[in-house]
């Protein structure tokens, strides 16, 4: 893997995007780190000494739904207090320029991409501010409430429990058809701030290597670094603004 950029955030080169390029951007928890939201596997990644797998699974929900709602209530509060950072804003500006030649796919459940101005991001792991019934097929609905003791678990009209609209470990991620098409079509694949541990996203870079230039952006190499041709090592909020030059645009386009 060719390492470009530097930990100090001073870029040594920009990424040229041609007029026919199609760009797939996969983001992970790292892009929201500079907004103050904890990543899963770095320092501070544990919640009350639980690993994420222990509070984000159907088994955890069946065993202890109160603790699961406490966890997501705390995440709702943190996300509501957070603001998009320059990394989110740079990707939204890039989408303004590229239109439907950019496909944004996030593993994050926060809404910081949307609040930065991105439209149509595929939230493969669900959305923090939506809930759904765990029993009936009621459509997932907007929900910014928090559910914590002594209040109980919210109930649906059908009698089932209301759960977070999140893809838990062992469940099938959302929007995989749309994501698969975009992976097949892309000529530039960028992963930002994701450790490359959780499937299926961890395999996206390897899958696109035949059709796309694969680039990683984050402070340290991901676990799946073998799948990337290049890495820009540094913080997303420092590297993404000014990283791209789009053909036809007269200056660095995301600065
Ligand atoms: P991780 O916590 O596994 O990885 C976060 C990555 O962000 C690490 O590689 C860090 O080096 C990097 N990072 C930290 N600060 C950064 C910054 N300022 N700029 C850029 N990168 C930075 O998070 P994910 O890979 O997103 O799933 O985790 C994948 C999934 O695991 C999550 O979506 C979640 C979790 O279980 C579910 O909840 C279903």
Short mmCIF file of N, CA, C and O in Angstrom, two decimals, residues 81-143:
data_model
loop_
_atom_site.label_atom_id
_atom_site.label_comp_id
_atom_site.label_asym_id
_atom_site.label_seq_id
_atom_site.Cartn_x
_atom_site.Cartn_y
_atom_site.Cartn_z
N UNK A 81 -26.18 16.23 20.55
CA UNK A 81 -25.30 17.32 21.02
C UNK A 81 -24.14 17.56 20.05
O UNK A 81 -23.47 18.58 20.13
N UNK A 82 -23.89 16.62 19.14
CA UNK A 82 -22.72 16.72 18.25
C UNK A 82 -23.06 17.58 17.02
O UNK A 82 -24.22 17.72 16.65
N UNK A 83 -22.02 18.11 16.41
CA UNK A 83 -22.17 18.89 15.17
C UNK A 83 -21.33 18.25 14.08
O UNK A 83 -20.27 17.69 14.37
N UNK A 84 -21.74 18.37 12.81
CA UNK A 84 -20.90 17.88 11.71
C UNK A 84 -19.54 18.58 11.76
O UNK A 84 -19.45 19.74 12.15
N UNK A 85 -18.49 17.85 11.38
CA UNK A 85 -17.15 18.45 11.39
C UNK A 85 -16.68 18.67 9.94
O UNK A 85 -17.40 18.32 8.98
N UNK A 86 -15.51 19.25 9.73
CA UNK A 86 -15.07 19.55 8.36
C UNK A 86 -15.01 18.33 7.44
O UNK A 86 -15.13 18.47 6.22
N UNK A 87 -14.86 17.14 8.00
CA UNK A 87 -14.87 15.93 7.16
C UNK A 87 -16.25 15.68 6.56
O UNK A 87 -16.39 15.45 5.35
N UNK A 88 -17.29 15.74 7.40
CA UNK A 88 -18.66 15.59 6.88
C UNK A 88 -18.95 16.67 5.84
O UNK A 88 -19.54 16.41 4.79
N UNK A 89 -18.55 17.90 6.16
CA UNK A 89 -18.87 19.03 5.26
C UNK A 89 -18.16 18.88 3.92
O UNK A 89 -18.73 19.16 2.86
N UNK A 90 -16.92 18.37 3.95
CA UNK A 90 -16.17 18.19 2.69
C UNK A 90 -16.85 17.15 1.80
O UNK A 90 -16.93 17.32 0.58
N UNK A 91 -17.37 16.09 2.40
CA UNK A 91 -18.05 15.06 1.59
C UNK A 91 -19.36 15.60 1.02
O UNK A 91 -19.75 15.27 -0.10
N UNK A 92 -20.05 16.43 1.78
CA UNK A 92 -21.30 17.02 1.27
C UNK A 92 -21.00 17.95 0.10
O UNK A 92 -21.73 17.97 -0.90
N UNK A 93 -19.90 18.70 0.20
CA UNK A 93 -19.54 19.60 -0.92
C UNK A 93 -19.15 18.78 -2.15
O UNK A 93 -19.47 19.14 -3.28
N UNK A 94 -18.45 17.67 -1.92
CA UNK A 94 -18.08 16.82 -3.06
C UNK A 94 -19.33 16.27 -3.74
O UNK A 94 -19.41 16.20 -4.97
N UNK A 95 -20.33 15.91 -2.95
CA UNK A 95 -21.60 15.42 -3.52
C UNK A 95 -22.29 16.52 -4.33
O UNK A 95 -22.87 16.25 -5.40
N UNK A 96 -22.20 17.76 -3.88
CA UNK A 96 -22.78 18.88 -4.64
C UNK A 96 -22.17 18.95 -6.03
O UNK A 96 -22.84 19.28 -7.00
N UNK A 97 -20.88 18.66 -6.12
CA UNK A 97 -20.18 18.76 -7.41
C UNK A 97 -20.45 17.53 -8.27
O UNK A 97 -20.73 17.63 -9.47
N UNK A 98 -20.38 16.35 -7.67
CA UNK A 98 -20.45 15.11 -8.47
C UNK A 98 -21.87 14.62 -8.68
O UNK A 98 -22.13 13.80 -9.58
N UNK A 99 -22.80 15.07 -7.88
CA UNK A 99 -24.19 14.61 -8.03
C UNK A 99 -24.28 13.10 -7.87
O UNK A 99 -23.69 12.52 -6.96
N UNK A 100 -24.98 12.46 -8.82
CA UNK A 100 -25.18 11.01 -8.65
C UNK A 100 -23.95 10.19 -9.05
O UNK A 100 -24.00 8.96 -9.05
N UNK A 101 -22.83 10.86 -9.36
CA UNK A 101 -21.58 10.10 -9.54
C UNK A 101 -20.90 9.81 -8.20
O UNK A 101 -19.88 9.15 -8.15
N UNK A 102 -21.48 10.32 -7.13
CA UNK A 102 -20.96 10.00 -5.79
C UNK A 102 -22.01 9.17 -5.04
O UNK A 102 -23.19 9.53 -5.01
N UNK A 103 -21.56 8.08 -4.47
CA UNK A 103 -22.44 7.25 -3.65
C UNK A 103 -21.84 7.21 -2.25
O UNK A 103 -20.71 6.75 -2.06
N UNK A 104 -22.60 7.70 -1.28
CA UNK A 104 -22.12 7.72 0.10
C UNK A 104 -22.79 6.59 0.88
O UNK A 104 -24.02 6.50 0.92
N UNK A 105 -21.96 5.77 1.46
CA UNK A 105 -22.46 4.63 2.25
C UNK A 105 -21.83 4.75 3.63
O UNK A 105 -20.61 4.85 3.75
N UNK A 106 -22.64 4.79 4.64
CA UNK A 106 -22.07 4.92 5.98
C UNK A 106 -22.48 3.77 6.88
O UNK A 106 -23.59 3.26 6.79
N UNK A 107 -21.51 3.36 7.71
CA UNK A 107 -21.82 2.39 8.76
C UNK A 107 -22.33 3.11 10.00
O UNK A 107 -22.76 2.46 10.95
N UNK A 108 -22.26 4.44 9.97
CA UNK A 108 -22.66 5.20 11.15
C UNK A 108 -24.17 5.34 11.23
O UNK A 108 -24.84 5.48 10.21
N UNK A 109 -24.66 5.35 12.44
CA UNK A 109 -26.10 5.50 12.63
C UNK A 109 -26.47 6.93 13.01
O UNK A 109 -27.64 7.27 13.09
N UNK A 110 -25.46 7.78 13.23
CA UNK A 110 -25.77 9.19 13.52
C UNK A 110 -26.24 9.88 12.24
O UNK A 110 -26.18 9.31 11.15
N UNK A 111 -26.70 11.13 12.38
CA UNK A 111 -27.23 11.86 11.22
C UNK A 111 -26.32 13.01 10.81
O UNK A 111 -26.77 13.99 10.21
N UNK A 112 -25.03 12.90 11.12
CA UNK A 112 -24.13 14.03 10.86
C UNK A 112 -23.88 14.25 9.37
O UNK A 112 -23.68 15.38 8.93
N UNK A 113 -23.89 13.17 8.56
CA UNK A 113 -23.77 13.40 7.10
C UNK A 113 -24.95 14.22 6.61
O UNK A 113 -24.79 15.16 5.83
N UNK A 114 -26.16 13.87 7.04
CA UNK A 114 -27.36 14.60 6.60
C UNK A 114 -27.30 16.04 7.07
O UNK A 114 -27.61 16.97 6.33
N UNK A 115 -26.89 16.23 8.33
CA UNK A 115 -26.86 17.60 8.85
C UNK A 115 -25.77 18.43 8.17
O UNK A 115 -25.83 19.67 8.16
N UNK A 116 -24.76 17.76 7.59
CA UNK A 116 -23.73 18.49 6.82
C UNK A 116 -24.23 18.83 5.42
O UNK A 116 -23.61 19.61 4.72
N UNK A 117 -25.32 18.19 4.99
CA UNK A 117 -25.87 18.50 3.66
C UNK A 117 -25.88 17.33 2.70
O UNK A 117 -26.34 17.46 1.57
N UNK A 118 -25.36 16.17 3.11
CA UNK A 118 -25.42 15.00 2.22
C UNK A 118 -26.86 14.53 2.09
O UNK A 118 -27.63 14.58 3.05
N UNK A 119 -27.17 14.05 0.87
CA UNK A 119 -28.53 13.55 0.63
C UNK A 119 -28.43 12.11 0.15
O UNK A 119 -27.52 11.76 -0.60
N UNK A 120 -29.31 11.28 0.57
CA UNK A 120 -29.37 9.93 0.02
C UNK A 120 -28.28 8.98 0.46
O UNK A 120 -28.00 7.98 -0.22
N UNK A 121 -27.62 9.26 1.59
CA UNK A 121 -26.60 8.32 2.08
C UNK A 121 -27.26 6.98 2.42
O UNK A 121 -28.37 6.96 2.96
N UNK A 122 -26.58 5.90 2.08
CA UNK A 122 -27.08 4.57 2.45
C UNK A 122 -26.60 4.28 3.87
O UNK A 122 -25.40 4.19 4.12
N UNK A 123 -27.55 4.15 4.79
CA UNK A 123 -27.20 3.85 6.18
C UNK A 123 -27.29 2.34 6.38
O UNK A 123 -28.32 1.81 6.80
N UNK A 124 -26.21 1.66 6.06
CA UNK A 124 -26.29 0.19 6.05
C UNK A 124 -26.51 -0.41 7.45
O UNK A 124 -27.01 -1.53 7.55
N UNK A 125 -26.14 0.31 8.50
CA UNK A 125 -26.36 -0.21 9.86
C UNK A 125 -27.55 0.45 10.56
O UNK A 125 -27.70 0.32 11.77
N UNK A 126 -28.37 1.16 9.78
CA UNK A 126 -29.58 1.72 10.36
C UNK A 126 -29.39 3.16 10.79
O UNK A 126 -28.38 3.80 10.50
N UNK A 127 -30.43 3.69 11.45
CA UNK A 127 -30.45 5.10 11.81
C UNK A 127 -30.85 5.26 13.27
O UNK A 127 -31.89 4.75 13.70
N UNK A 128 -30.01 5.99 13.98
CA UNK A 128 -30.20 6.17 15.42
C UNK A 128 -31.53 6.83 15.76
O UNK A 128 -32.13 6.54 16.79
N UNK A 129 -31.99 7.74 14.89
CA UNK A 129 -33.21 8.49 15.20
C UNK A 129 -34.45 7.89 14.55
O UNK A 129 -35.42 8.59 14.25
N UNK A 130 -34.39 6.58 14.33
CA UNK A 130 -35.59 5.84 13.92
C UNK A 130 -35.77 4.64 14.85
O UNK A 130 -34.80 4.08 15.37
N UNK A 131 -37.02 4.26 15.03
CA UNK A 131 -37.37 3.06 15.81
C UNK A 131 -38.32 2.23 14.96
O UNK A 131 -38.88 2.71 13.97
N UNK A 132 -38.51 0.98 15.37
CA UNK A 132 -39.51 0.15 14.70
C UNK A 132 -40.04 -0.89 15.69
O UNK A 132 -39.46 -1.07 16.77
N UNK A 133 -41.12 -1.55 15.30
CA UNK A 133 -41.68 -2.60 16.15
C UNK A 133 -40.87 -3.88 15.93
O UNK A 133 -40.50 -4.19 14.80
N UNK A 134 -40.61 -4.62 16.99
CA UNK A 134 -39.86 -5.88 16.78
C UNK A 134 -40.79 -7.04 16.45
O UNK A 134 -40.33 -8.17 16.29
N UNK A 135 -42.10 -6.74 16.31
CA UNK A 135 -43.04 -7.82 16.05
C UNK A 135 -43.81 -7.62 14.74
O UNK A 135 -43.85 -8.53 13.91
N UNK A 136 -44.42 -6.45 14.55
CA UNK A 136 -45.24 -6.26 13.34
C UNK A 136 -44.42 -5.56 12.25
O UNK A 136 -43.28 -5.16 12.48
N UNK A 137 -45.02 -5.41 11.06
CA UNK A 137 -44.25 -4.85 9.94
C UNK A 137 -44.50 -3.36 9.75
O UNK A 137 -44.34 -2.84 8.65
N UNK A 138 -44.88 -2.70 10.81
CA UNK A 138 -45.02 -1.24 10.81
C UNK A 138 -43.73 -0.59 10.27
O UNK A 138 -42.62 -1.02 10.61
N UNK A 139 -43.88 0.44 9.43
CA UNK A 139 -42.72 1.12 8.85
C UNK A 139 -41.89 1.78 9.94
O UNK A 139 -42.45 2.39 10.87
N UNK A 140 -40.55 1.68 9.87
CA UNK A 140 -39.72 2.41 10.84
C UNK A 140 -40.09 3.88 10.87
O UNK A 140 -40.41 4.47 9.83
N UNK A 141 -40.06 4.47 12.05
CA UNK A 141 -40.54 5.86 12.19
C UNK A 141 -39.52 6.72 12.93
O UNK A 141 -38.69 6.21 13.68
N UNK A 142 -39.58 8.05 12.65
CA UNK A 142 -38.70 9.01 13.33
C UNK A 142 -38.94 8.93 14.83
O UNK A 142 -40.10 8.91 15.28
N UNK A 143 -37.86 8.91 15.61
CA UNK A 143 -38.01 8.82 17.06
C UNK A 143 -36.76 9.40 17.72
O UNK A 143 -35.67 8.84 17.59
#
